[in-house]
Amino acid sequence: MKWLMIYHLLKLNRRPSKILGMIFSLKKRLITIFPFQIMKQGDIYFVRFDPSIGHEYRKTRPAIVIQSEEISNISSLVTVMPISSHIERCQEPDIPVERDEKNRLAKDSVIMVRRISTFDQSRFKRKIGEASSPVLRKVRGYLRKHFAL
């Protein structure tokens, strides 16, 4: 967490000597100024997709975090796949997700895997839950196929 704070202070063009003083004397204040949380792959959050253009998803909706925790440690940007409750629109390769206690979705849904998006953490409202292991395996499988890894 300290390194993330130092990184963001450097982005604000603070002098290194001031940075260390600020970290140790104003630790609570820094956490308030830079409230970045480490999001794990498979976490499900409400994300504000607006403003959008053309056929991009709109409104605030659930989304699953697909980037690694390693990237979350160094960036305030987060890559996600949107989740829709309109399961009738589910087409291959979209991934159906049944609502359960772990993911805490309002209803059965579908991960729209072709709609990968990256947003700043300021668009993330709150954590809903986490994807199950089988769903996360399917997401990772799609990513390997999509990016030819």
Short mmCIF file of C-alpha atoms in Angstrom, two decimals:
data_model
loop_
_atom_site.label_atom_id
_atom_site.label_comp_id
_atom_site.label_asym_id
_atom_site.label_seq_id
_atom_site.Cartn_x
_atom_site.Cartn_y
_atom_site.Cartn_z
CA MET A 1 0.00 0.00 0.00
CA LYS A 2 2.87 2.39 0.84
CA TRP A 3 4.38 2.03 -2.63
CA LEU A 4 1.04 2.74 -4.24
CA MET A 5 0.73 5.92 -2.14
CA ILE A 6 4.28 7.00 -3.04
CA TYR A 7 3.57 6.39 -6.72
CA HIS A 8 0.45 8.57 -6.61
CA LEU A 9 2.24 11.32 -4.68
CA LEU A 10 5.00 11.33 -7.30
CA LYS A 11 2.32 11.74 -9.95
CA LEU A 12 1.26 14.89 -8.07
CA ASN A 13 4.86 16.20 -8.41
CA ARG A 14 5.62 16.13 -4.66
CA ARG A 15 9.24 16.28 -3.50
CA PRO A 16 10.54 12.88 -2.26
CA SER A 17 11.45 14.29 1.19
CA LYS A 18 7.90 15.57 1.60
CA ILE A 19 6.48 12.25 0.44
CA LEU A 20 8.05 10.26 3.29
CA GLY A 21 6.95 12.81 5.86
CA MET A 22 3.42 12.77 4.50
CA ILE A 23 3.25 8.98 4.54
CA PHE A 24 4.31 8.60 8.15
CA SER A 25 2.63 11.66 9.68
CA LEU A 26 -0.59 11.71 7.67
CA LYS A 27 -1.19 8.04 6.97
CA LYS A 28 -4.94 8.27 7.58
CA ARG A 29 -5.22 11.36 5.38
CA LEU A 30 -3.34 9.65 2.53
CA ILE A 31 -5.67 6.68 2.61
CA THR A 32 -8.57 9.11 2.31
CA ILE A 33 -6.92 10.97 -0.57
CA PHE A 34 -5.96 7.80 -2.43
CA PRO A 35 -8.69 5.25 -1.63
CA PHE A 36 -7.47 2.67 -4.16
CA GLN A 37 -8.43 -0.84 -3.28
CA ILE A 38 -6.79 -3.95 -4.58
CA MET A 39 -9.35 -5.72 -6.72
CA LYS A 40 -8.87 -9.42 -7.32
CA GLN A 41 -9.62 -11.33 -10.48
CA GLY A 42 -13.12 -12.74 -10.14
CA ASP A 43 -14.47 -9.99 -7.87
CA ILE A 44 -17.87 -8.65 -8.95
CA TYR A 45 -18.56 -4.91 -8.55
CA PHE A 46 -21.24 -2.44 -9.54
CA VAL A 47 -19.56 -0.27 -12.21
CA ARG A 48 -20.81 2.96 -13.79
CA PHE A 49 -20.49 2.40 -17.57
CA ASP A 50 -21.84 5.86 -18.54
CA PRO A 51 -20.91 7.89 -20.50
CA SER A 52 -20.87 5.47 -23.40
CA ILE A 53 -20.78 5.76 -27.18
CA GLY A 54 -22.53 3.69 -29.84
CA HIS A 55 -23.12 0.07 -28.84
CA GLU A 56 -21.15 0.25 -25.59
CA TYR A 57 -22.94 -0.81 -22.42
CA ARG A 58 -24.71 1.92 -20.49
CA LYS A 59 -25.82 2.56 -16.89
CA THR A 60 -24.50 1.13 -13.64
CA ARG A 61 -24.33 -2.65 -13.81
CA PRO A 62 -22.41 -5.57 -12.33
CA ALA A 63 -19.04 -6.42 -13.87
CA ILE A 64 -16.42 -9.07 -13.16
CA VAL A 65 -12.78 -8.02 -12.67
CA ILE A 66 -10.57 -9.89 -15.14
CA GLN A 67 -7.15 -8.34 -14.57
CA SER A 68 -4.58 -9.90 -12.26
CA GLU A 69 -4.01 -8.74 -8.70
CA GLU A 70 -0.43 -7.88 -9.71
CA ILE A 71 -1.73 -5.23 -12.13
CA SER A 72 -4.23 -3.97 -9.53
CA ASN A 73 -1.27 -3.28 -7.22
CA ILE A 74 0.29 -0.78 -9.63
CA SER A 75 -2.65 0.85 -11.39
CA SER A 76 -5.92 2.57 -10.55
CA LEU A 77 -7.34 1.28 -13.85
CA VAL A 78 -9.33 -1.96 -13.74
CA THR A 79 -10.28 -4.25 -16.64
CA VAL A 80 -13.72 -5.87 -16.45
CA MET A 81 -16.38 -7.77 -18.38
CA PRO A 82 -19.96 -6.49 -17.95
CA ILE A 83 -22.69 -8.73 -16.59
CA SER A 84 -26.25 -8.59 -17.92
CA SER A 85 -29.43 -10.03 -16.42
CA HIS A 86 -30.92 -10.45 -19.92
CA ILE A 87 -30.06 -14.14 -20.25
CA GLU A 88 -32.15 -14.44 -23.41
CA ARG A 89 -29.39 -12.46 -25.18
CA CYS A 90 -26.76 -15.03 -24.20
CA GLN A 91 -24.80 -16.14 -27.27
CA GLU A 92 -21.66 -18.21 -27.63
CA PRO A 93 -19.06 -17.43 -26.13
CA ASP A 94 -20.93 -15.51 -23.35
CA ILE A 95 -20.82 -17.24 -19.96
CA PRO A 96 -24.08 -17.88 -18.06
CA VAL A 97 -23.90 -17.31 -14.29
CA GLU A 98 -26.44 -18.67 -11.83
CA ARG A 99 -27.17 -16.42 -8.89
CA ASP A 100 -25.81 -17.77 -5.59
CA GLU A 101 -24.60 -16.69 -2.14
CA LYS A 102 -21.03 -16.20 -3.34
CA ASN A 103 -21.68 -13.89 -6.32
CA ARG A 104 -24.76 -12.22 -4.74
CA LEU A 105 -26.20 -11.20 -8.11
CA ALA A 106 -29.88 -10.16 -8.09
CA LYS A 107 -30.82 -12.83 -10.66
CA ASP A 108 -29.35 -15.36 -13.06
CA SER A 109 -27.11 -13.45 -15.46
CA VAL A 110 -24.62 -13.69 -18.29
CA ILE A 111 -21.02 -12.41 -18.55
CA MET A 112 -20.68 -10.55 -21.84
CA VAL A 113 -17.13 -11.70 -22.57
CA ARG A 114 -16.70 -9.79 -25.85
CA ARG A 115 -17.34 -6.45 -24.10
CA ILE A 116 -14.02 -6.14 -22.25
CA SER A 117 -13.60 -2.61 -20.84
CA THR A 118 -11.08 -0.75 -18.67
CA PHE A 119 -12.18 1.91 -16.18
CA ASP A 120 -10.72 4.05 -13.42
CA GLN A 121 -11.59 2.86 -9.91
CA SER A 122 -13.70 5.99 -9.42
CA ARG A 123 -16.39 4.31 -11.56
CA PHE A 124 -16.63 1.36 -9.15
CA LYS A 125 -19.50 1.72 -6.67
CA ARG A 126 -19.29 -1.30 -4.36
CA LYS A 127 -18.30 -4.93 -4.31
CA ILE A 128 -21.20 -7.33 -4.81
CA GLY A 129 -19.47 -10.70 -4.49
CA GLU A 130 -17.08 -13.10 -6.20
CA ALA A 131 -17.35 -15.47 -9.13
CA SER A 132 -17.24 -19.21 -8.45
CA SER A 133 -14.17 -21.21 -9.50
CA PRO A 134 -15.90 -22.85 -12.51
CA VAL A 135 -17.08 -19.46 -13.83
CA LEU A 136 -13.62 -17.94 -13.34
CA ARG A 137 -12.07 -20.90 -15.20
CA LYS A 138 -14.41 -20.25 -18.14
CA VAL A 139 -13.50 -16.53 -18.12
CA ARG A 140 -9.77 -17.35 -18.12
CA GLY A 141 -10.32 -19.88 -20.91
CA TYR A 142 -12.08 -17.24 -23.00
CA LEU A 143 -9.26 -14.74 -22.37
CA ARG A 144 -6.65 -17.29 -23.51
CA LYS A 145 -8.67 -17.91 -26.67
CA HIS A 146 -9.43 -14.21 -27.29
CA PHE A 147 -5.81 -13.11 -26.97
CA ALA A 148 -4.32 -16.33 -28.44
CA LEU A 149 -2.27 -17.03 -25.29
#
